[in-house]
Amino acid sequence: MAESSSPAKKKRRSSMEEPRSSFSGDSSSLLSKEQLLCSICLDVFTDPLTTPCGHNFCKSCLTQCWEKSLHCHCPLCKEKFTKKPELKINTTLREVADLFKKKCGPDKPEVLCDACTGEKLKALKSCLDCCASLCKTHLEFHSNMPKLKKHKLINPVENLEDYICQKHERPLELFCRDDQTCVCQSCTETDHKNHNTVPIEEESRERTTQLGKTQTDMQQMIWDRLKKIQEIKHSVELSKRSTEKEKADSVEVFTALIRSIERSQAELLEVMEEKQRAAERQAEGLIKELEQEITVLKRRDTELEQLSHTEEHLHLLQIYSSMCSPPHTKNWTEISINTDLSGDTVRAALSQLQQTLNEKLTKTLNDKLTETELKRIQQYAVDVTLDPDTAHPKLILSADGKQVTHGDEEQNLPDTPQRFDYYVSVLGKQSFSSGRFYYEVQVRGKTKWTLGVVRENINRKESITWKPQNGFWTVWLWNENQYWAYADPRVPLTLREKVETVGVFVDYDEGLVSFYDVKSRSHIYSFTGQSFTEKLYPYFNPCFNDGGKNSAPLIISPVLKTE
């Protein structure tokens, strides 16, 4: 006899049935099991590899197949590969296969009818009241007999005793929320009297819903972590590229320095050789003069020898005076050759060379280090906008909150504790109480300005000295080309050229505030060893208009990271 088809029973029984898997393998499935089978092991893929011809196999199956063969070929279409392909796991197909395995799960053992006496047939339902699993034939009594129609039927299970109350031998139909356990109707009249109990189906639905939410949260956590892995890998890749470029730049720098040293060395050697050649030319000239004088003196000596033996007395007396006077010669006492090639001259040249090289090396390395440092800190760029609630009444802010200029007339604005009344200043909306941040401000065309960061609780209503002790870490331009750091005491700054864009970098945890000239990629000034305990805000002061001389705005500009 057919099973009862009343709406109530259909609803009750459907709540106990398991949902059908979307990977069921029938013709209605989006993806059948056959499509996920390895043609070698005839099982669902495990770590599938895709061959160049487009076929898929388990990694272990294909590896073993190729190990047994002299040539690599596709086990399915027999296409041969002249060179063993370097295959990677098809991650998408692996995820689909793993999901299929998860959804289908292991095959459940078949539950047999407890009432069959001969060959036992497959059970269609399990009755919690009868404590037996029944086939279609033996289940007909539960459809025909009014007393049996009230029995609790569920999908066939092997461990039927787990669904029966061991104390009262009645079906576990309820769930006690107070004790978090399944109970029967008799339990609610004894040990669980007055407890909060609900039908098992209701509790199961709620928990299934909660499990769905938990699974969604878990999947989101997985996705967040996968995303973080990609971010970390990307950061490592960027770091690797940056390191390789810096290594190449360093080689270029030191190669240039070595060439400069070689040129300077060649110049010094040329100077020394030229000095030697000059000394040799001088010596040749002096030797020639000396040899000429020696010739003259020898001639005189010969004449004197002849006169000392002459008998021509009259002739002797006539030339005596001229012969007694020595011939005209040079005084050689103070004359010498300049051969000081290893003395003061060479030492002075070497000292000058060393000083020049040190200056070149220091400048090159400082420029390179600052450029590298600027590239690094630009990674911490943040989007800063101006906070109109803090702006002095004479300041004019752009609609996008990126520019500020000084106006001559005071605006009618509410006097709030956050607003500056004394100094023509404005803060950024963003505050920072940890980590690192960096932003850039264009100051082109201005004759005065003050920039930096300040503590949240600074005095905004009265005159105050701008220094770290009072919560100010700033630099200042005055009279077009006078730069100062507001330390204690103030520090004058010498810059190579007029600054057009200022980079401000803060490492809150390290207590560091640094300023950079972005265009020349040079360092301006740093406050070090600071101790931050409050929120820090970007600080902007365009200074007075000065009749239009200082009318250019301060502009928060986007950070264009250097390559």
Coordinates of C-alpha atoms in Angstrom, one line a residue, residues 27-500:
S27 CA 21.8 14.3 -16.0
S28 CA 20.6 17.4 -14.2
S29 CA 23.9 18.1 -12.6
L30 CA 26.0 21.1 -13.8
L31 CA 29.1 18.9 -13.6
S32 CA 28.9 15.1 -13.5
K33 CA 31.3 12.7 -11.7
E34 CA 32.5 11.3 -15.0
Q35 CA 33.9 14.7 -15.9
L36 CA 36.1 14.6 -12.8
L37 CA 37.5 11.1 -13.3
C38 CA 41.2 10.4 -14.1
S39 CA 41.4 8.1 -17.1
I40 CA 44.3 6.2 -15.5
C41 CA 43.0 5.4 -12.0
L42 CA 39.3 6.0 -12.8
D43 CA 38.8 8.0 -9.6
V44 CA 38.2 11.6 -8.9
F45 CA 41.2 13.8 -9.6
T46 CA 43.9 14.3 -7.0
D47 CA 46.3 17.2 -7.7
P48 CA 45.3 17.2 -11.5
L49 CA 47.9 18.1 -14.1
T50 CA 47.0 19.3 -17.6
T51 CA 49.1 18.1 -20.5
P52 CA 49.9 20.3 -23.5
C53 CA 47.2 18.4 -25.5
G54 CA 44.6 19.5 -23.0
H55 CA 43.9 16.2 -21.1
N56 CA 43.9 15.9 -17.3
F57 CA 45.4 13.2 -15.0
C58 CA 46.2 12.8 -11.3
K59 CA 49.8 14.0 -10.6
S60 CA 50.8 10.6 -9.2
C61 CA 49.2 8.7 -12.0
L62 CA 50.9 10.6 -14.8
T63 CA 54.2 10.6 -13.0
Q64 CA 54.2 6.8 -12.6
C65 CA 53.0 6.4 -16.2
W66 CA 55.9 8.5 -17.5
E67 CA 58.4 6.8 -15.2
K68 CA 57.6 3.4 -16.8
S69 CA 57.9 4.7 -20.4
L70 CA 60.9 5.8 -22.4
H71 CA 59.0 8.6 -24.0
C72 CA 56.5 11.1 -22.6
H73 CA 53.1 10.8 -24.2
C74 CA 49.5 11.5 -23.3
P75 CA 48.0 8.3 -21.9
L76 CA 44.6 9.2 -23.5
C77 CA 45.3 10.5 -27.0
K78 CA 48.9 9.1 -27.2
E79 CA 50.4 12.4 -28.4
K80 CA 54.2 12.3 -27.9
F81 CA 56.2 15.1 -26.4
T82 CA 59.8 15.5 -27.6
K83 CA 60.7 17.1 -24.3
K84 CA 59.2 16.3 -20.9
P85 CA 56.7 19.2 -20.3
E86 CA 57.1 21.1 -17.0
L87 CA 53.5 20.7 -15.8
K88 CA 51.9 22.6 -12.9
I89 CA 48.8 21.6 -10.9
N90 CA 45.5 22.8 -12.4
T91 CA 44.4 24.7 -9.3
T92 CA 40.9 25.4 -10.6
L93 CA 40.2 21.8 -11.5
R94 CA 41.7 20.7 -8.2
E95 CA 39.3 23.0 -6.2
V96 CA 36.3 21.6 -8.2
A97 CA 37.4 18.0 -7.6
D98 CA 38.0 18.7 -3.9
L99 CA 34.6 20.3 -3.6
F100 CA 33.0 17.3 -5.3
K101 CA 34.6 15.0 -2.8
K102 CA 33.5 17.2 0.1
K103 CA 29.9 17.4 -1.2
C104 CA 29.5 13.7 -2.0
G105 CA 31.4 12.4 1.0
P106 CA 32.1 8.7 1.4
D107 CA 29.4 6.3 0.2
K108 CA 27.0 5.5 3.0
P109 CA 26.5 1.8 3.8
E110 CA 23.2 0.5 2.7
V111 CA 20.7 0.0 5.6
L112 CA 18.7 -3.2 5.4
C113 CA 15.1 -4.0 6.6
D114 CA 15.0 -5.5 10.1
A115 CA 11.6 -7.2 9.4
C116 CA 12.6 -9.2 6.4
T117 CA 13.1 -12.9 7.3
G118 CA 14.6 -14.2 4.0
E119 CA 16.7 -12.0 1.8
K120 CA 16.8 -8.6 3.4
L121 CA 15.7 -5.7 1.3
K122 CA 16.9 -2.2 1.4
A123 CA 15.2 -0.1 4.1
L124 CA 13.1 2.9 3.0
K125 CA 12.6 4.4 6.5
S126 CA 13.6 3.9 10.1
C127 CA 10.8 4.0 12.8
L128 CA 11.9 5.6 16.1
D129 CA 8.9 4.2 17.9
C130 CA 9.4 0.6 16.6
C131 CA 13.2 1.0 16.8
A132 CA 13.4 -0.8 13.4
S133 CA 14.4 0.0 9.8
L134 CA 11.7 -1.1 7.3
C135 CA 11.6 -1.7 3.6
K136 CA 8.8 -0.5 1.4
T137 CA 6.6 -3.6 1.9
H138 CA 6.9 -3.7 5.7
L139 CA 6.4 0.1 5.9
E140 CA 2.9 -0.2 4.5
F141 CA 1.5 -1.0 8.0
H142 CA 2.6 2.5 9.1
S143 CA 0.5 4.0 6.3
N144 CA -2.6 1.9 7.0
M145 CA -2.9 1.4 10.7
P146 CA -4.0 4.5 12.6
K147 CA -1.9 3.7 15.6
L148 CA 1.3 3.3 13.5
K149 CA 0.6 6.5 11.5
K150 CA 1.6 8.5 14.6
H151 CA 5.1 6.8 14.7
K152 CA 8.1 8.9 14.0
L153 CA 9.7 8.0 10.7
I154 CA 13.2 9.2 9.5
N155 CA 15.5 8.4 6.7
P156 CA 17.1 4.9 7.3
V157 CA 20.0 5.0 9.6
E158 CA 22.3 2.2 11.0
N159 CA 22.7 3.5 14.5
L160 CA 19.0 3.7 15.3
E161 CA 19.7 3.4 19.0
D162 CA 21.3 6.9 19.0
Y163 CA 17.9 8.3 18.1
I164 CA 16.1 6.7 21.0
C165 CA 16.1 7.9 24.7
Q166 CA 18.0 5.2 26.6
K167 CA 16.1 6.0 29.8
H168 CA 12.5 6.1 28.5
E169 CA 12.9 4.2 25.2
R170 CA 11.1 6.9 23.3
P171 CA 12.2 8.9 20.3
L172 CA 14.5 11.8 20.9
E173 CA 12.1 14.5 19.3
L174 CA 13.0 17.5 21.4
F175 CA 16.1 19.6 22.2
C176 CA 16.7 21.1 25.7
R177 CA 18.3 24.4 25.2
D178 CA 19.0 24.7 29.0
D179 CA 21.1 21.5 29.0
Q180 CA 22.1 21.5 25.3
T181 CA 21.0 17.9 24.8
C182 CA 18.4 15.9 22.9
V183 CA 15.5 14.6 25.0
C184 CA 12.2 12.6 24.6
Q185 CA 8.7 13.7 25.6
S186 CA 9.0 11.8 28.9
C187 CA 12.2 13.7 29.7
T188 CA 10.3 16.9 29.7
E189 CA 8.1 15.6 32.4
T190 CA 11.0 14.5 34.7
D191 CA 14.6 15.6 34.6
H192 CA 13.9 18.5 32.1
K193 CA 10.6 19.7 33.5
N194 CA 10.1 23.4 32.9
H195 CA 13.2 23.6 30.7
N196 CA 13.2 25.5 27.4
T197 CA 12.7 22.7 24.8
V198 CA 12.0 22.9 21.1
P199 CA 11.5 20.3 18.3
I200 CA 14.8 18.9 17.0
E201 CA 13.9 20.0 13.5
E202 CA 13.6 23.6 14.7
E203 CA 16.9 23.6 16.6
S204 CA 18.5 21.9 13.6
R205 CA 17.3 24.6 11.2
E206 CA 18.5 27.4 13.4
R207 CA 21.9 25.7 13.8
T208 CA 22.1 25.0 10.1
T209 CA 21.4 28.7 9.5
Q210 CA 24.1 29.6 12.0
L211 CA 26.5 27.2 10.4
G212 CA 25.8 28.8 7.1
K213 CA 26.7 32.2 8.6
T214 CA 29.8 30.8 10.2
Q215 CA 30.8 29.2 7.0
T216 CA 30.3 32.5 5.2
D217 CA 32.5 34.2 7.8
M218 CA 35.0 31.4 7.5
Q219 CA 35.1 31.8 3.8
Q220 CA 35.5 35.5 4.1
M221 CA 38.4 35.0 6.6
I222 CA 40.0 32.6 4.1
W223 CA 39.5 35.1 1.3
D224 CA 41.0 37.9 3.5
R225 CA 44.1 35.8 4.2
L226 CA 44.5 34.7 0.6
K227 CA 44.3 38.4 -0.3
K228 CA 46.9 39.2 2.4
I229 CA 49.2 36.5 1.0
Q230 CA 48.9 38.2 -2.4
E231 CA 49.7 41.5 -0.8
I232 CA 52.7 40.1 1.0
K233 CA 53.9 38.4 -2.2
H234 CA 53.4 41.7 -4.1
S235 CA 55.3 43.6 -1.5
V236 CA 58.2 41.1 -1.6
E237 CA 58.2 41.4 -5.4
L238 CA 58.3 45.2 -5.2
S239 CA 61.0 45.0 -2.6
K240 CA 63.0 42.6 -4.8
R241 CA 62.6 44.9 -7.8
S242 CA 63.6 47.9 -5.7
T243 CA 66.6 46.1 -4.3
E244 CA 67.8 45.0 -7.8
K245 CA 67.4 48.6 -9.0
E246 CA 69.3 49.9 -6.0
K247 CA 72.0 47.4 -6.5
A248 CA 72.3 48.4 -10.1
D249 CA 72.3 52.1 -9.1
S250 CA 75.0 51.4 -6.5
V251 CA 77.2 49.7 -9.0
E252 CA 76.7 52.6 -11.3
V253 CA 77.6 55.1 -8.5
F254 CA 80.7 53.3 -7.4
T255 CA 81.8 52.7 -11.0
A256 CA 81.6 56.4 -11.6
L257 CA 83.6 57.0 -8.5
I258 CA 86.2 54.5 -9.5
R259 CA 86.5 56.2 -12.9
S260 CA 86.8 59.6 -11.2
I261 CA 89.5 58.2 -9.0
E262 CA 91.3 56.8 -12.0
R263 CA 91.0 60.1 -13.8
S264 CA 92.4 62.0 -10.8
Q265 CA 95.2 59.5 -10.4
A266 CA 96.1 59.9 -14.1
E267 CA 96.0 63.7 -13.7
L268 CA 98.3 63.4 -10.6
L269 CA 100.7 61.1 -12.4
E270 CA 100.7 63.4 -15.4
V271 CA 101.6 66.3 -13.1
M272 CA 104.4 64.3 -11.5
E273 CA 105.8 63.3 -14.8
E274 CA 105.6 66.8 -16.2
K275 CA 107.5 68.0 -13.1
Q276 CA 110.1 65.3 -13.8
R277 CA 110.4 66.3 -17.4
A278 CA 110.8 70.0 -16.4
A279 CA 113.5 69.0 -14.0
E280 CA 115.3 67.1 -16.7
R281 CA 115.0 70.0 -19.2
Q282 CA 116.3 72.4 -16.5
A283 CA 119.2 70.0 -15.7
E284 CA 120.1 69.7 -19.4
G285 CA 120.2 73.5 -19.7
L286 CA 122.4 73.9 -16.6
I287 CA 124.7 71.1 -17.6
K288 CA 125.2 72.7 -21.0
E289 CA 126.0 76.0 -19.4
L290 CA 128.4 74.3 -17.0
E291 CA 130.1 72.4 -19.8
Q292 CA 130.5 75.7 -21.8
E293 CA 132.1 77.4 -18.7
I294 CA 134.3 74.4 -18.2
T295 CA 135.5 74.7 -21.9
V296 CA 136.3 78.4 -21.3
L297 CA 138.1 77.7 -18.0
K298 CA 140.2 74.9 -19.6
R299 CA 141.2 77.2 -22.4
R300 CA 142.3 79.9 -19.8
D301 CA 144.1 77.2 -17.9
T302 CA 146.1 76.2 -21.0
E303 CA 146.9 79.8 -21.8
L304 CA 148.2 80.3 -18.2
E305 CA 150.3 77.2 -18.5
Q306 CA 151.9 78.5 -21.7
L307 CA 152.6 82.0 -20.2
S308 CA 154.2 80.5 -17.1
H309 CA 157.0 79.2 -19.4
T310 CA 157.3 82.0 -21.9
E311 CA 160.5 84.1 -22.4
E312 CA 158.7 86.9 -24.1
H313 CA 158.7 89.2 -21.0
L314 CA 157.2 92.2 -22.8
H315 CA 154.3 90.1 -24.0
L316 CA 153.7 88.7 -20.5
L317 CA 153.6 92.1 -18.9
Q318 CA 151.2 93.4 -21.6
I319 CA 148.6 90.6 -21.0
Y320 CA 149.2 89.9 -17.4
S321 CA 146.3 91.9 -16.0
S322 CA 143.8 90.3 -18.4
M323 CA 145.1 86.8 -17.8
C324 CA 144.9 87.2 -14.0
S325 CA 141.2 88.2 -14.1
P326 CA 139.0 85.0 -14.2
P327 CA 136.7 84.6 -17.2
H328 CA 133.0 85.6 -16.8
T329 CA 131.1 82.7 -15.2
K330 CA 127.8 82.2 -13.3
N331 CA 127.6 81.9 -9.5
W332 CA 126.4 78.3 -9.1
T333 CA 126.2 78.3 -5.3
E334 CA 122.4 78.9 -5.0
I335 CA 121.5 77.1 -8.2
S336 CA 119.8 73.7 -7.9
I337 CA 117.3 71.4 -9.6
N338 CA 113.7 71.4 -8.3
T339 CA 113.2 67.6 -7.7
D340 CA 110.7 67.8 -4.8
L341 CA 108.4 65.2 -6.4
S342 CA 108.0 63.1 -3.2
G343 CA 107.9 66.0 -0.8
D344 CA 105.5 68.8 0.1
T345 CA 104.3 69.3 -3.5
V346 CA 103.2 65.7 -4.0
R347 CA 101.7 65.6 -0.5
A348 CA 99.7 68.7 -1.2
A349 CA 98.5 67.3 -4.5
L350 CA 97.5 64.0 -2.8
S351 CA 95.7 65.9 0.0
Q352 CA 93.8 68.0 -2.5
L353 CA 92.9 64.8 -4.4
Q354 CA 91.7 63.0 -1.3
Q355 CA 89.6 66.0 -0.2
T356 CA 88.0 66.2 -3.7
L357 CA 87.3 62.5 -3.7
N358 CA 85.9 62.6 -0.2
E359 CA 83.6 65.5 -1.2
K360 CA 82.4 63.7 -4.3
L361 CA 81.9 60.4 -2.4
T362 CA 80.0 62.0 0.4
K363 CA 77.8 64.0 -1.9
T364 CA 77.1 61.0 -4.2
L365 CA 76.4 58.7 -1.3
N366 CA 74.2 61.2 0.6
D367 CA 72.2 61.9 -2.6
K368 CA 71.8 58.2 -3.2
L369 CA 70.8 57.4 0.3
T370 CA 68.3 60.2 0.5
E371 CA 66.8 59.1 -2.9
T372 CA 66.6 55.5 -1.7
E373 CA 65.1 56.7 1.6
L374 CA 62.5 58.8 -0.2
K375 CA 61.5 55.9 -2.4
R376 CA 61.0 53.8 0.8
I377 CA 58.9 56.3 2.8
Q378 CA 56.7 57.2 -0.2
Q379 CA 55.2 53.7 0.3
Y380 CA 53.5 55.1 3.4
A381 CA 51.6 57.8 1.5
V382 CA 48.2 58.7 2.9
D383 CA 45.4 60.8 1.6
V384 CA 45.2 64.1 3.6
T385 CA 42.4 66.7 3.4
L386 CA 42.0 70.0 5.3
D387 CA 39.6 70.2 8.2
P388 CA 37.5 73.4 7.8
D389 CA 36.4 73.2 11.5
T390 CA 40.0 74.0 12.5
A391 CA 40.7 76.7 9.9
H392 CA 41.4 80.3 11.0
P393 CA 38.6 82.7 9.9
K394 CA 40.9 84.4 7.4
L395 CA 41.9 81.2 5.6
I396 CA 40.1 80.1 2.4
L397 CA 39.9 76.4 1.7
S398 CA 39.2 74.8 -1.7
A399 CA 36.1 72.7 -2.1
D400 CA 38.1 69.5 -2.3
G401 CA 40.0 70.3 0.9
K402 CA 43.4 70.2 -0.8
Q403 CA 44.3 73.9 -1.0
V404 CA 44.5 76.8 1.5
T405 CA 45.2 80.5 1.0
H406 CA 45.2 83.5 3.3
G407 CA 42.4 86.0 2.7
D408 CA 42.4 89.6 3.8
E409 CA 38.9 89.6 5.3
E410 CA 37.8 87.5 8.3
Q411 CA 34.9 85.2 7.6
N412 CA 32.0 84.8 10.0
L413 CA 32.6 81.3 11.3
P414 CA 31.5 79.6 14.6
D415 CA 34.1 79.9 17.3
T416 CA 34.7 76.3 18.3
P417 CA 37.5 74.9 20.6
Q418 CA 39.0 73.2 17.5
R419 CA 39.4 76.5 15.5
F420 CA 42.6 78.5 15.4
D421 CA 42.1 82.1 16.5
Y422 CA 45.6 83.5 16.8
Y423 CA 47.7 81.7 14.1
V424 CA 46.4 81.5 10.5
S425 CA 46.6 77.7 10.6
V426 CA 44.5 74.7 9.7
L427 CA 44.9 71.0 10.5
G428 CA 44.3 67.9 8.4
K429 CA 41.1 65.9 9.1
Q430 CA 43.1 62.7 9.5
S431 CA 44.8 61.8 12.8
F432 CA 47.5 59.2 13.5
S433 CA 48.4 57.5 16.7
S434 CA 50.6 54.7 15.5
G435 CA 52.6 53.4 12.5
R436 CA 54.0 55.5 9.7
F437 CA 52.5 58.1 7.3
Y438 CA 53.7 60.4 4.5
Y439 CA 52.3 63.3 2.5
E440 CA 53.5 66.0 0.2
V441 CA 52.7 69.7 0.0
Q442 CA 53.4 72.1 -2.9
V443 CA 54.8 75.4 -1.7
R444 CA 55.8 76.8 -5.2
G445 CA 55.5 80.5 -5.5
K446 CA 55.3 81.2 -1.7
T447 CA 57.6 83.5 0.3
K448 CA 56.5 82.3 3.7
W449 CA 54.9 79.0 5.0
T450 CA 55.0 76.6 8.0
L451 CA 54.4 72.9 7.7
G452 CA 54.7 69.8 9.8
V453 CA 52.6 67.9 12.4
V454 CA 51.2 68.9 15.8
R455 CA 49.8 67.3 18.9
E456 CA 46.0 67.2 19.2
N457 CA 45.9 69.3 22.4
I458 CA 48.0 72.2 21.2
N459 CA 46.9 75.8 22.2
R460 CA 44.9 77.1 19.3
K461 CA 43.7 80.4 20.8
E462 CA 46.9 82.2 22.0
S463 CA 50.4 82.9 21.0
I464 CA 52.7 80.0 21.7
T465 CA 56.3 79.1 20.8
W466 CA 56.4 76.5 18.1
K467 CA 58.6 73.8 19.5
P468 CA 58.3 70.1 20.2
Q469 CA 57.8 70.7 24.0
N470 CA 54.6 72.5 23.0
G471 CA 53.4 69.9 20.5
F472 CA 54.8 71.4 17.3
W473 CA 57.2 69.6 14.9
T474 CA 57.5 72.1 12.0
V475 CA 59.8 73.8 9.4
W476 CA 59.4 77.4 8.3
L477 CA 60.2 79.5 5.3
W478 CA 60.7 83.3 6.0
N479 CA 61.6 86.1 3.5
E480 CA 61.6 83.8 0.5
N481 CA 64.9 82.0 1.2
Q482 CA 65.4 81.7 5.0
Y483 CA 64.6 78.2 6.2
W484 CA 64.3 77.3 9.8
A485 CA 63.4 74.2 11.8
Y486 CA 61.3 75.0 14.9
A487 CA 63.5 73.0 17.3
D488 CA 64.6 74.3 20.7
P489 CA 66.5 76.4 19.9
R490 CA 65.6 77.1 16.3
V491 CA 67.9 75.6 13.7
P492 CA 68.8 77.6 10.5
L493 CA 68.7 75.3 7.4
T494 CA 71.0 75.6 4.4
L495 CA 69.3 74.2 1.2
R496 CA 70.9 73.9 -2.2
E497 CA 67.8 75.4 -4.0
K498 CA 64.4 76.8 -3.3
V499 CA 62.0 74.1 -2.3
E500 CA 58.9 73.6 -4.4

